[in-house]
């Protein structure tokens, strides 16, 4: 551990930074489908970046040339893989590429696609559909001997499946409602039909082999699976032969798919963990979060991760198919994980994961690590940031503040129209709890994106509560950010504020910059197109004029999305070094 004198300090820091490199070099895999010749297609964090691989059980073959940003789900027996790549140094302007499984490395650019923020891609054997956002509009496009626009969509939309007649997906079709709805697009006429629900958030939509549409919804009390007829738009609750899924009472779904014989696989989600069901019957899988369930070489395989396991491929018997190796020093530093419901200022219960560091002591220095989204969830998953903090000697608490997903539509919707309000009080309640609970003796706060915004809110609205904060890719000025946003993020901001756009200034940390008094580290990607740098530069300029002290690292040649080991280091190194120095003060 860093000691008191300069020399010891430096060598202590150097060891931690080295350990973090070791952590980031762990290979991670997730399954995206099974193509022709029974080849498993994977997205892998390997060779320092995200790449596409095919795996026949013996050889792992890289399919792309340069690193990628995402892969479309592979239909069974497809001979090509479709992926997207950021071609704008992180500004999230993507192009689409195809590669034949028999010709690894021979990727082809899909002709006729203009660079845009691509939010969803689905394909069959002769067409590719994609949803994308440009500066001015959100659209649904089809590539089939040339690219054409099928429809303009009112907001953020993610197409997820295609059949002969239709494409389906989910999106913010009425941003002011705060919910995403399922849509069905008629490929011939461009007509968009919306299955609208005001008591739930549509997670994804898929075609069954018989042509009906499965819609997964995070409902107000529990999650739902609906069976919708695309001709009549009538929907009914799906009834499955097995009853384990109903008994589990999932709050949400994180994966749905059909196996080649037509059986339905769903991954149900509750309290930060998932379970896997085939036609409603539970499979025995290790505890954690699961996804990408496919039939491969006559066995069922899936992606699994947990606080103690980087994403890897296992089969349903728990046998490891493909996995990175975790160096021993990591397990030696990680203490026991915990899951708690912590009372917030209004009596709500905030689901929170905690990870103790064996290097921190108890109570010890503790980082409240705040997730982004805000529509995402801190769950039982491997987390570079949390593990790095544990290596550096900090306990970590991760609150699922209101707005988080996985706990039902009511909890998620509570953030709408009230950013930097109730969710911040949830985070502060969790921070106070970790002191009372004997986890923390000193509190720090750190987050990226919406989590960076929460850090800025905490330091400007609760000065003195945290010893220091790290704000990565943060929001400091909603007004300027809205002006700089493309169509997708304009609709997203409208949704966040529930249409109450007069609140933008009141909910911006720059408005309260006079209150800033705790040490602040600002880390921001230079090419960020979701939470742009410009408002943060203005924040710094105002801070400078007002005599504030802060540190800043502007990360060059990267944007909001983190897809390379180098990108992660650009965020983690300054964050960890800053926190270590604060610990010495
Ligand atoms: P995230 O980033 O936390 O990574 O999802 C965000 C980007 C934009 C907005 C919120 C979060 N926004 O409200 O526009």
Coordinates of C-alpha atoms and ligand atoms in Angstrom, one line a residue:
X1 CA 0.0 0.0 0.0
X2 CA 1.1 3.6 -0.6
X3 CA 3.2 4.7 2.4
X4 CA 4.1 8.1 3.8
X5 CA 7.3 8.9 2.0
X6 CA 7.5 9.9 -1.6
X7 CA 9.4 6.9 -2.8
X8 CA 7.1 4.4 -1.2
X9 CA 4.2 6.3 -2.5
X10 CA 5.3 6.0 -6.1
X11 CA 6.1 2.3 -5.9
X12 CA 2.8 1.6 -4.2
X13 CA 0.9 3.4 -6.9
X14 CA 2.9 1.7 -9.6
X15 CA 2.0 -1.7 -8.3
X16 CA -1.7 -0.8 -8.3
X17 CA -1.5 0.5 -11.9
X18 CA 0.2 -2.7 -13.0
X19 CA -2.4 -4.8 -11.3
X20 CA -5.1 -2.8 -13.2
X21 CA -3.3 -3.6 -16.5
X22 CA -3.5 -7.3 -15.5
X23 CA -7.2 -6.9 -14.7
X24 CA -7.9 -5.2 -18.1
X25 CA -6.1 -8.0 -20.0
X26 CA -8.5 -10.6 -18.8
X27 CA -10.4 -11.9 -21.9
X28 CA -14.1 -11.7 -21.9
X29 CA -16.7 -13.3 -24.2
X30 CA -20.4 -13.0 -24.9
X31 CA -22.4 -15.2 -27.3
X32 CA -24.3 -13.5 -30.2
X33 CA -25.5 -16.6 -32.1
X34 CA -24.6 -19.7 -34.0
X35 CA -23.9 -19.5 -37.7
X36 CA -23.5 -22.1 -40.4
X37 CA -21.3 -25.1 -39.8
X38 CA -22.3 -24.9 -36.1
X39 CA -19.9 -22.0 -35.5
X40 CA -20.5 -20.1 -32.3
X41 CA -20.2 -16.3 -32.9
X42 CA -18.9 -14.3 -30.1
X43 CA -18.2 -10.7 -29.1
X44 CA -14.8 -10.8 -27.3
X45 CA -12.8 -8.2 -25.4
X46 CA -9.5 -9.6 -26.4
X47 CA -6.4 -8.3 -28.0
X48 CA -7.0 -4.9 -26.3
X49 CA -10.4 -4.2 -27.9
X50 CA -13.8 -5.5 -28.8
X51 CA -13.7 -8.0 -31.7
X52 CA -16.0 -10.6 -33.4
X53 CA -14.9 -14.2 -33.3
X54 CA -16.1 -17.5 -34.5
X55 CA -15.5 -20.7 -32.5
X56 CA -15.9 -24.2 -33.7
X57 CA -15.0 -25.8 -30.4
X58 CA -11.2 -25.8 -31.2
X59 CA -10.1 -22.7 -33.0
X60 CA -11.1 -19.2 -32.1
X61 CA -11.0 -17.1 -35.3
X62 CA -11.1 -13.3 -35.4
X63 CA -13.6 -12.2 -38.1
X64 CA -13.1 -8.5 -38.3
X65 CA -10.0 -6.5 -39.2
X66 CA -10.2 -3.4 -37.0
X67 CA -11.9 -3.3 -33.6
X68 CA -15.7 -3.1 -33.7
X69 CA -18.5 -1.4 -31.8
X70 CA -21.2 -4.1 -31.8
X71 CA -22.5 -7.2 -33.5
X72 CA -26.1 -8.0 -34.7
X73 CA -27.6 -11.2 -33.3
X74 CA -26.7 -14.0 -35.7
X75 CA -29.7 -16.0 -37.1
X76 CA -29.2 -19.8 -36.8
X77 CA -27.2 -21.1 -39.8
X78 CA -26.4 -17.7 -41.2
X79 CA -23.2 -17.7 -43.1
X80 CA -22.5 -14.0 -42.6
X81 CA -21.9 -11.9 -39.5
X82 CA -23.0 -8.2 -39.4
X83 CA -21.3 -5.7 -37.2
X84 CA -20.9 -2.0 -36.7
X85 CA -17.9 0.2 -36.2
X86 CA -17.4 3.7 -35.1
X87 CA -15.6 5.5 -37.9
X88 CA -15.4 8.9 -36.2
X89 CA -12.8 8.4 -33.4
X90 CA -15.5 7.9 -30.8
X91 CA -18.2 10.3 -32.0
X92 CA -20.4 7.3 -32.5
X93 CA -20.9 7.7 -36.2
X94 CA -21.1 4.1 -37.3
X95 CA -20.9 2.2 -40.6
X96 CA -22.1 -1.4 -41.1
X97 CA -19.9 -4.3 -42.2
X98 CA -20.5 -7.9 -43.2
X99 CA -18.1 -10.8 -43.1
X100 CA -18.6 -14.3 -44.4
X101 CA -17.8 -17.0 -41.7
X102 CA -15.6 -18.8 -44.3
X103 CA -13.6 -15.6 -45.0
X104 CA -12.4 -14.3 -41.7
X105 CA -10.8 -10.8 -42.0
X106 CA -12.4 -10.2 -45.4
X107 CA -14.9 -7.7 -44.0
X108 CA -17.0 -5.6 -46.5
X109 CA -18.5 -2.2 -45.9
X110 CA -22.3 -2.2 -46.5
X111 CA -22.7 0.1 -49.5
X112 CA -25.0 3.1 -49.3
X113 CA -25.0 3.5 -45.5
X114 CA -24.3 7.1 -44.4
X115 CA -22.3 7.4 -41.1
X116 CA -24.9 7.8 -38.3
X117 CA -25.5 6.7 -34.7
X118 CA -26.6 3.2 -35.3
X119 CA -28.8 1.9 -32.5
X120 CA -30.0 -1.4 -33.8
X121 CA -29.3 -3.9 -36.6
X122 CA -31.1 -7.1 -37.6
X123 CA -30.8 -9.3 -40.7
X124 CA -31.9 -12.4 -42.5
X125 CA -30.4 -14.1 -45.5
X126 CA -31.0 -11.3 -48.0
X127 CA -31.7 -8.1 -46.1
X128 CA -30.3 -5.9 -43.3
X129 CA -32.5 -3.5 -41.3
X130 CA -31.1 -0.9 -39.0
X131 CA -32.3 2.0 -36.9
X132 CA -30.1 5.1 -36.8
X133 CA -30.0 8.7 -35.7
X134 CA -28.6 11.6 -37.5
X135 CA -28.3 15.2 -36.4
X136 CA -31.9 15.8 -37.6
X137 CA -33.9 12.6 -37.5
X138 CA -34.3 9.0 -36.2
X139 CA -34.9 6.6 -39.0
X140 CA -35.5 2.9 -39.9
X141 CA -33.5 1.8 -43.0
X142 CA -33.3 -1.4 -45.1
X143 CA -30.4 -2.6 -47.1
X144 CA -31.4 -4.9 -50.0
X145 CA -29.7 -4.1 -53.2
X146 CA -29.1 -0.5 -52.1
X147 CA -30.2 1.3 -48.9
X148 CA -33.6 3.0 -48.4
X149 CA -35.4 4.6 -45.6
X150 CA -38.5 2.7 -44.5
X151 CA -39.7 5.3 -42.0
X152 CA -38.9 8.3 -39.9
X153 CA -39.3 7.6 -36.1
X154 CA -40.1 10.2 -33.5
X155 CA -37.4 9.2 -31.1
X156 CA -34.5 6.8 -30.1
X157 CA -35.3 3.4 -31.6
X158 CA -33.7 0.0 -31.6
X159 CA -34.8 -2.5 -34.3
X160 CA -34.2 -6.0 -33.1
X161 CA -35.7 -8.5 -35.6
X162 CA -36.9 -9.0 -39.2
X163 CA -39.0 -11.5 -41.1
X164 CA -40.4 -11.5 -44.6
X165 CA -42.9 -8.8 -44.0
X166 CA -42.0 -6.8 -41.0
X167 CA -39.3 -5.5 -38.7
X168 CA -39.8 -5.1 -35.0
X169 CA -38.1 -3.2 -32.2
X170 CA -38.6 -0.9 -29.3
X171 CA -38.2 2.9 -29.1
X172 CA -39.1 6.2 -27.6
X173 CA -42.1 6.7 -29.9
X174 CA -43.6 9.3 -27.7
X175 CA -40.6 10.6 -25.7
X176 CA -42.6 12.7 -23.3
X177 CA -44.2 9.5 -21.9
X178 CA -40.9 8.4 -20.5
X179 CA -41.4 4.8 -21.8
X180 CA -40.2 2.9 -24.7
X181 CA -42.9 1.1 -26.8
X182 CA -42.7 -1.8 -29.2
X183 CA -43.1 -1.0 -32.9
X184 CA -43.8 -3.1 -35.9
X185 CA -42.7 -1.7 -39.3
X186 CA -44.3 -2.9 -42.5
X187 CA -41.3 -3.3 -44.8
X188 CA -43.3 -2.8 -48.0
X189 CA -45.3 0.3 -47.0
X190 CA -43.2 1.8 -44.3
X191 CA -46.2 1.9 -42.0
X192 CA -45.2 1.9 -38.3
X193 CA -47.7 0.4 -35.8
X194 CA -47.0 0.9 -32.1
X195 CA -48.1 -1.4 -29.3
X196 CA -48.5 1.3 -26.6
X197 CA -48.5 0.6 -22.9
X198 CA -48.6 3.2 -20.3
X199 CA -47.7 0.9 -17.4
X200 CA -44.5 -0.6 -18.6
X201 CA -41.3 -0.2 -20.6
X202 CA -40.8 -2.4 -23.6
X203 CA -37.4 -4.1 -23.4
X204 CA -37.3 -6.0 -26.7
X205 CA -39.3 -7.6 -29.5
X206 CA -38.8 -10.7 -31.5
X207 CA -40.6 -12.8 -34.1
X208 CA -41.5 -16.3 -33.2
X209 CA -40.9 -19.0 -35.8
X210 CA -44.7 -18.8 -36.5
X211 CA -44.6 -15.1 -37.2
X212 CA -46.2 -13.7 -34.1
X213 CA -44.3 -11.1 -32.1
X214 CA -42.9 -11.6 -28.6
X215 CA -42.7 -8.4 -26.6
X216 CA -40.9 -8.4 -23.3
X217 CA -42.0 -5.6 -20.9
X218 CA -40.6 -4.4 -17.6
X219 CA -44.0 -3.9 -16.1
X220 CA -45.0 -1.9 -13.0
X221 CA -45.3 -4.8 -10.6
X222 CA -43.8 -7.7 -12.6
X223 CA -42.4 -8.3 -16.0
X224 CA -44.6 -9.5 -18.8
X225 CA -44.3 -11.5 -22.0
X226 CA -46.9 -10.7 -24.7
X227 CA -47.8 -12.5 -27.8
X228 CA -48.8 -9.9 -30.4
X229 CA -50.4 -10.5 -33.8
X230 CA -48.7 -8.1 -36.3
X231 CA -51.7 -8.1 -38.6
X232 CA -54.3 -7.1 -36.0
X233 CA -51.9 -5.6 -33.4
X234 CA -53.9 -7.5 -30.7
X235 CA -51.8 -8.8 -27.8
X236 CA -52.3 -11.3 -25.1
X237 CA -50.3 -12.6 -22.2
X238 CA -48.1 -15.5 -23.3
X239 CA -48.8 -18.8 -21.5
X240 CA -45.9 -21.2 -21.3
X241 CA -46.0 -24.9 -20.5
X242 CA -43.5 -24.7 -17.6
X243 CA -44.5 -22.7 -14.4
X244 CA -41.1 -21.9 -13.0
X245 CA -40.9 -18.6 -14.7
X246 CA -44.2 -17.4 -13.2
X247 CA -43.1 -18.6 -9.8
X248 CA -39.8 -16.7 -10.1
X249 CA -41.8 -13.5 -10.7
X250 CA -39.2 -11.6 -12.7
X251 CA -39.1 -7.8 -12.6
X252 CA -37.6 -7.6 -16.0
X253 CA -36.1 -9.6 -18.9
X254 CA -32.6 -9.3 -20.1
X255 CA -32.7 -11.8 -23.1
X256 CA -35.4 -13.5 -25.2
X257 CA -34.9 -15.9 -28.1
X258 CA -36.2 -18.9 -29.9
X259 CA -34.2 -22.1 -30.2
X260 CA -34.0 -23.9 -33.6
X261 CA -36.9 -26.3 -32.6
X262 CA -39.1 -23.3 -31.6
X263 CA -38.6 -23.5 -27.8
X264 CA -38.7 -20.1 -26.1
X265 CA -35.7 -19.1 -24.0
X266 CA -36.1 -16.2 -21.7
X267 CA -33.7 -14.8 -19.1
X268 CA -35.7 -13.3 -16.2
X269 CA -34.2 -10.7 -14.0
X270 CA -34.8 -9.9 -10.3
X271 CA -32.7 -8.3 -7.6
X272 CA -29.6 -8.0 -9.7
X273 CA -29.5 -11.6 -10.8
X274 CA -31.1 -13.6 -13.6
X275 CA -32.4 -17.1 -14.2
X276 CA -32.7 -18.9 -17.5
X277 CA -36.0 -20.6 -18.6
X278 CA -36.8 -22.8 -21.6
X279 CA -40.5 -22.8 -22.3
X280 CA -41.0 -21.6 -18.7
X281 CA -38.9 -24.4 -17.1
X282 CA -35.9 -23.2 -15.0
X283 CA -32.4 -24.4 -15.9
X284 CA -29.8 -24.8 -13.3
X285 CA -27.1 -22.2 -13.9
X286 CA -24.5 -20.5 -11.7
X287 CA -25.6 -17.4 -9.8
X288 CA -25.1 -14.1 -11.6
X289 CA -26.3 -12.5 -14.8
X290 CA -26.9 -14.6 -18.0
X291 CA -27.6 -13.9 -21.6
X292 CA -27.2 -15.1 -25.2
X293 CA -28.6 -18.6 -24.9
X294 CA -28.1 -20.7 -28.0
X295 CA -28.1 -24.3 -29.1
X296 CA -24.6 -25.1 -30.2
X297 CA -23.3 -28.6 -31.1
X298 CA -26.4 -30.1 -29.5
X299 CA -25.9 -28.4 -26.2
X300 CA -27.3 -25.1 -24.7
X301 CA -24.6 -22.5 -24.1
X302 CA -24.9 -19.0 -22.7
X303 CA -23.0 -16.0 -21.4
X304 CA -22.5 -15.8 -17.7
X305 CA -20.9 -13.1 -15.5
X306 CA -21.0 -12.3 -11.8
X307 CA -19.1 -10.1 -9.3
X308 CA -16.5 -12.8 -9.3
X309 CA -16.5 -13.9 -13.0
X310 CA -15.7 -11.8 -16.1
X311 CA -18.2 -12.5 -18.9
X312 CA -17.5 -16.0 -20.2
X313 CA -19.3 -18.8 -22.1
X314 CA -20.6 -21.8 -20.2
X315 CA -23.1 -24.6 -21.0
X316 CA -26.2 -25.2 -19.0
X317 CA -24.4 -27.9 -16.9
X318 CA -22.0 -25.1 -15.7
X319 CA -19.1 -26.4 -17.8
X320 CA -16.9 -23.7 -19.1
X321 CA -16.7 -23.4 -22.9
X322 CA -14.6 -20.2 -23.2
X323 CA -13.2 -18.0 -20.4
X324 CA -10.5 -15.6 -19.5
X325 CA -8.3 -16.2 -16.6
X326 CA -8.4 -14.1 -13.5
X327 CA -5.0 -13.5 -11.8
X328 CA -4.9 -14.6 -8.2
X329 CA -4.1 -11.2 -6.7
X330 CA -7.6 -10.0 -7.8
X331 CA -9.4 -12.6 -5.8
X332 CA -7.1 -11.9 -2.9
X333 CA -8.1 -8.3 -2.9
X334 CA -11.8 -8.8 -3.3
X335 CA -13.7 -9.1 -0.1
X336 CA -17.3 -10.3 0.3
X337 CA -20.1 -8.9 -1.8
X338 CA -23.4 -7.8 -0.3
X339 CA -26.8 -6.9 -1.5
X340 CA -29.1 -4.6 0.5
X341 CA -32.3 -2.6 0.3
X342 CA -31.4 0.8 1.9
X343 CA -34.0 3.3 3.1
X344 CA -33.9 6.6 1.2
X345 CA -35.1 10.0 2.6
X346 CA -38.7 9.3 1.4
X347 CA -38.9 5.8 2.7
X348 CA -38.2 4.1 -0.7
X349 CA -35.8 1.2 -0.6
X350 CA -32.7 1.5 -2.8
X351 CA -31.3 -1.8 -4.0
X352 CA -27.5 -1.6 -3.5
X353 CA -24.6 -3.9 -4.1
X354 CA -21.5 -3.6 -2.0
X355 CA -18.0 -5.0 -2.6
X356 CA -15.5 -4.9 0.2
X357 CA -11.8 -4.6 -0.4
X358 CA -9.5 -6.7 1.7
X359 CA -7.0 -3.8 1.3
X360 CA -9.4 -1.2 2.7
X361 CA -10.2 -2.2 6.2
X362 CA -13.7 -2.0 7.7
X363 CA -14.6 0.7 8.1
X364 CA -12.3 2.1 5.5
X365 CA -12.2 4.5 2.6
X366 CA -15.3 3.8 0.5
X367 CA -16.3 4.9 -3.0
X368 CA -20.0 5.3 -3.9
X369 CA -19.8 4.2 -7.5
X370 CA -22.7 5.5 -9.4
X371 CA -23.9 3.8 -12.6
X372 CA -24.8 5.6 -15.8
X373 CA -27.9 5.3 -18.0
X374 CA -29.7 6.3 -15.8
X375 CA -31.7 3.3 -17.2
X376 CA -29.3 0.6 -16.3
X377 CA -28.5 -1.5 -13.3
X378 CA -25.7 -2.3 -11.0
X379 CA -26.1 -6.1 -10.8
X380 CA -24.1 -9.2 -9.9
X381 CA -21.7 -8.6 -12.8
X382 CA -17.9 -8.3 -13.2
X383 CA -17.1 -4.6 -13.1
X384 CA -13.6 -3.2 -14.0
X385 CA -14.3 0.0 -12.1
X386 CA -15.3 -1.7 -8.8
X387 CA -12.5 -4.3 -9.0
X388 CA -9.9 -1.5 -9.7
X389 CA -11.1 0.4 -6.7
X390 CA -10.9 -2.7 -4.6
X391 CA -7.3 -3.2 -5.8
X392 CA -6.5 0.4 -4.9
X393 CA -7.9 -0.2 -1.4
X394 CA -11.4 1.2 -1.4
X395 CA -14.7 -0.5 -0.4
X396 CA -17.3 0.1 -3.1
X397 CA -21.1 0.6 -2.8
X398 CA -23.2 0.7 -5.9
X399 CA -26.7 2.1 -5.5
X400 CA -29.5 1.3 -7.9
X401 CA -31.0 4.8 -7.4
X402 CA -34.6 5.5 -8.7
X403 CA -34.5 5.4 -12.5
X404 CA -32.4 2.2 -12.5
X405 CA -33.8 -0.7 -14.5
X406 CA -34.5 -4.2 -13.2
X407 CA -36.8 -3.2 -10.3
X408 CA -40.0 -2.5 -12.2
X409 CA -41.5 0.4 -14.1
X410 CA -42.5 2.3 -11.0
X411 CA -39.0 2.6 -9.7
X412 CA -37.6 3.4 -13.2
X413 CA -40.2 6.1 -13.8
X414 CA -39.6 7.9 -10.5
X415 CA -36.6 9.7 -12.1
X416 CA -38.6 11.1 -15.0
X417 CA -39.1 14.9 -14.7
X418 CA -36.8 15.0 -11.6
X419 CA -33.1 14.6 -12.5
X420 CA -30.7 15.7 -9.8
X421 CA -33.6 15.3 -7.3
X422 CA -34.9 12.1 -5.7
X423 CA -32.2 9.9 -7.3
X424 CA -29.5 12.1 -5.8
X425 CA -31.2 11.7 -2.3
X426 CA -31.1 7.9 -2.8
X427 CA -27.4 8.1 -3.5
X428 CA -26.8 10.3 -0.5
X429 CA -28.9 7.9 1.7
X430 CA -26.8 5.0 0.6
X431 CA -23.6 7.0 1.3
X432 CA -24.8 7.7 4.9
X433 CA -25.8 4.1 5.4
X434 CA -22.3 2.9 4.5
X435 CA -21.0 5.0 7.3
X436 CA -23.5 3.8 9.8
X437 CA -23.1 0.2 8.6
X438 CA -19.3 0.3 9.4
X439 CA -18.3 -0.1 5.8
X440 CA -17.0 3.5 5.3
X441 CA -15.0 5.8 7.4
X442 CA -14.4 8.2 4.5
X443 CA -16.7 8.7 1.5
X444 CA -15.8 9.3 -2.1
X445 CA -18.1 9.5 -5.1
X446 CA -17.3 8.5 -8.6
X447 CA -19.3 7.8 -11.8
X448 CA -19.3 7.9 -15.5
X449 CA -22.0 9.6 -17.7
X450 CA -25.2 9.8 -15.7
X451 CA -23.0 8.7 -12.8
X452 CA -20.6 11.6 -13.6
X453 CA -23.7 13.9 -13.5
X454 CA -24.6 12.5 -10.1
X455 CA -21.1 13.2 -8.9
X456 CA -21.3 16.8 -10.1
X457 CA -24.8 17.1 -8.5
X458 CA -23.5 15.6 -5.2
X459 CA -20.5 18.0 -4.9
X460 CA -22.6 21.1 -5.7
X461 CA -25.7 20.2 -3.7
X462 CA -24.1 18.3 -0.8
X463 CA -20.7 20.0 -0.3
X464 CA -18.7 18.4 2.5
X465 CA -20.6 15.0 2.3
X466 CA -17.8 13.4 0.2
X467 CA -14.1 13.9 0.7
X468 CA -13.7 14.1 -3.1
X469 CA -15.4 13.1 -6.4
X470 CA -14.5 11.8 -9.8
X471 CA -16.9 12.9 -12.6
X472 CA -16.4 11.0 -15.9
X473 CA -18.2 12.1 -19.1
X474 CA -20.5 14.1 -16.9
X475 CA -23.5 16.3 -17.6
X476 CA -23.1 19.8 -16.2
X477 CA -25.4 21.9 -18.4
X478 CA -28.5 20.3 -19.9
X479 CA -29.4 23.4 -22.0
X480 CA -26.1 23.5 -23.9
X481 CA -26.0 19.7 -24.1
X482 CA -29.5 19.7 -25.7
X483 CA -28.4 22.2 -28.3
X484 CA -25.4 20.0 -29.1
X485 CA -27.3 16.7 -29.2
X486 CA -28.4 14.7 -32.2
X487 CA -32.0 13.6 -32.8
X488 CA -31.7 10.5 -30.6
X489 CA -30.3 12.3 -27.6
X490 CA -32.7 15.3 -28.0
X491 CA -35.6 12.8 -27.6
X492 CA -33.8 11.2 -24.7
X493 CA -33.4 14.5 -22.8
X494 CA -37.1 15.3 -23.5
X495 CA -37.9 12.0 -22.0
X496 CA -35.7 12.4 -18.9
X497 CA -37.4 15.7 -18.2
X498 CA -40.9 14.3 -18.9
X499 CA -41.3 17.2 -21.4
X500 CA -40.7 19.8 -18.6
X501 CA -38.0 21.6 -20.5
X502 CA -38.2 24.6 -18.3
X503 CA -36.3 22.6 -15.7
X504 CA -33.1 22.3 -17.7
X505 CA -31.2 25.1 -16.0
X506 CA -32.4 24.3 -12.4
X507 CA -31.1 20.8 -12.8
X508 CA -27.7 21.7 -14.1
X509 CA -24.7 21.5 -11.8
X510 CA -23.2 24.6 -13.5
X511 CA -26.0 26.6 -11.9
X512 CA -24.6 25.7 -8.4
X513 CA -20.9 25.9 -9.1
X514 CA -20.6 28.5 -6.3
X515 CA -21.1 25.6 -3.8
X516 CA -18.3 23.5 -5.2
X517 CA -15.7 23.1 -2.4
X518 CA -14.5 19.4 -2.4
X519 CA -11.7 18.1 -4.5
X520 CA -13.0 17.3 -8.0
X521 CA -11.4 15.3 -10.8
X522 CA -13.0 15.8 -14.2
X523 CA -12.4 13.2 -16.8
X524 CA -13.9 13.7 -20.2
X525 CA -13.6 12.0 -23.6
X526 CA -12.7 14.7 -26.2
X527 CA -15.0 13.3 -28.9
X528 CA -18.0 12.5 -26.7
X529 CA -21.2 13.0 -28.7
X530 CA -23.6 12.0 -25.9
X531 CA -22.3 14.1 -23.1
X532 CA -20.3 16.6 -25.1
X533 CA -17.1 18.2 -23.7
X534 CA -18.0 21.8 -24.5
X535 CA -20.3 22.4 -21.5
X536 CA -17.7 20.8 -19.2
X537 CA -15.1 23.2 -20.6
X538 CA -17.4 26.1 -19.7
X539 CA -17.8 24.6 -16.2
X540 CA -14.1 24.7 -15.9
X541 CA -13.8 28.2 -17.1
X542 CA -16.4 29.4 -14.7
X543 CA -14.8 27.4 -11.9
X544 CA -11.5 29.1 -12.8
X545 CA -13.0 32.6 -12.6
X546 CA -14.6 31.7 -9.3
X547 CA -11.3 30.5 -7.8
X548 CA -12.3 26.8 -7.6
X549 CA -9.6 24.1 -7.5
X550 CA -10.1 21.1 -9.7
X551 CA -8.2 18.6 -11.8
X552 CA -9.1 17.6 -15.3
X553 CA -8.1 15.0 -17.8
X554 CA -9.4 15.3 -21.4
X555 CA -9.1 11.9 -23.0
X556 CA -8.1 12.3 -26.7
X557 CA -9.2 10.1 -29.6
X558 CA -12.1 8.6 -27.8
X559 CA -15.8 9.1 -27.3
X560 CA -18.5 8.1 -24.8
X561 CA -18.5 4.4 -25.5
X562 CA -15.7 2.5 -24.0
X563 CA -14.6 -0.3 -26.3
X564 CA -10.8 -0.5 -26.1
X565 CA -8.6 -1.3 -23.1
X566 CA -6.8 1.9 -23.9
X567 CA -10.1 3.8 -23.4
X568 CA -10.7 2.2 -20.1
X569 CA -7.2 3.1 -19.0
X570 CA -7.7 6.7 -20.0
X571 CA -10.5 6.9 -17.5
X572 CA -9.2 4.6 -14.8
X573 CA -5.7 5.8 -14.4
X574 CA -6.4 9.5 -13.7
X575 CA -9.3 8.4 -11.5
X576 CA -7.4 6.0 -9.4
X577 CA -4.3 8.3 -9.1
X578 CA -6.5 11.2 -8.0
X579 CA -8.3 9.0 -5.4
X580 CA -5.0 7.6 -4.1
X581 CA -3.6 11.1 -3.6
X582 CA -6.8 12.2 -1.8
X583 CA -6.4 9.2 0.6
X584 CA -3.0 10.5 1.6
X585 CA -4.3 14.0 2.4
Ligands
LIG1 P1 -25.1 7.3 -20.1 O1 -25.1 8.7 -20.9 O2 -25.3 7.5 -18.7 O3 -23.9 6.6 -20.6 O4 -26.3 6.6 -20.7 C1 -26.1 9.6 -21.0 C2 -26.2 10.4 -22.1 C3 -27.2 11.3 -22.3 C4 -28.1 11.5 -21.3 C5 -28.1 10.8 -20.1 C6 -27.1 9.8 -19.9 N1 -29.1 12.4 -21.5 O5 -30.0 12.5 -20.7 O6 -29.2 12.9 -22.6

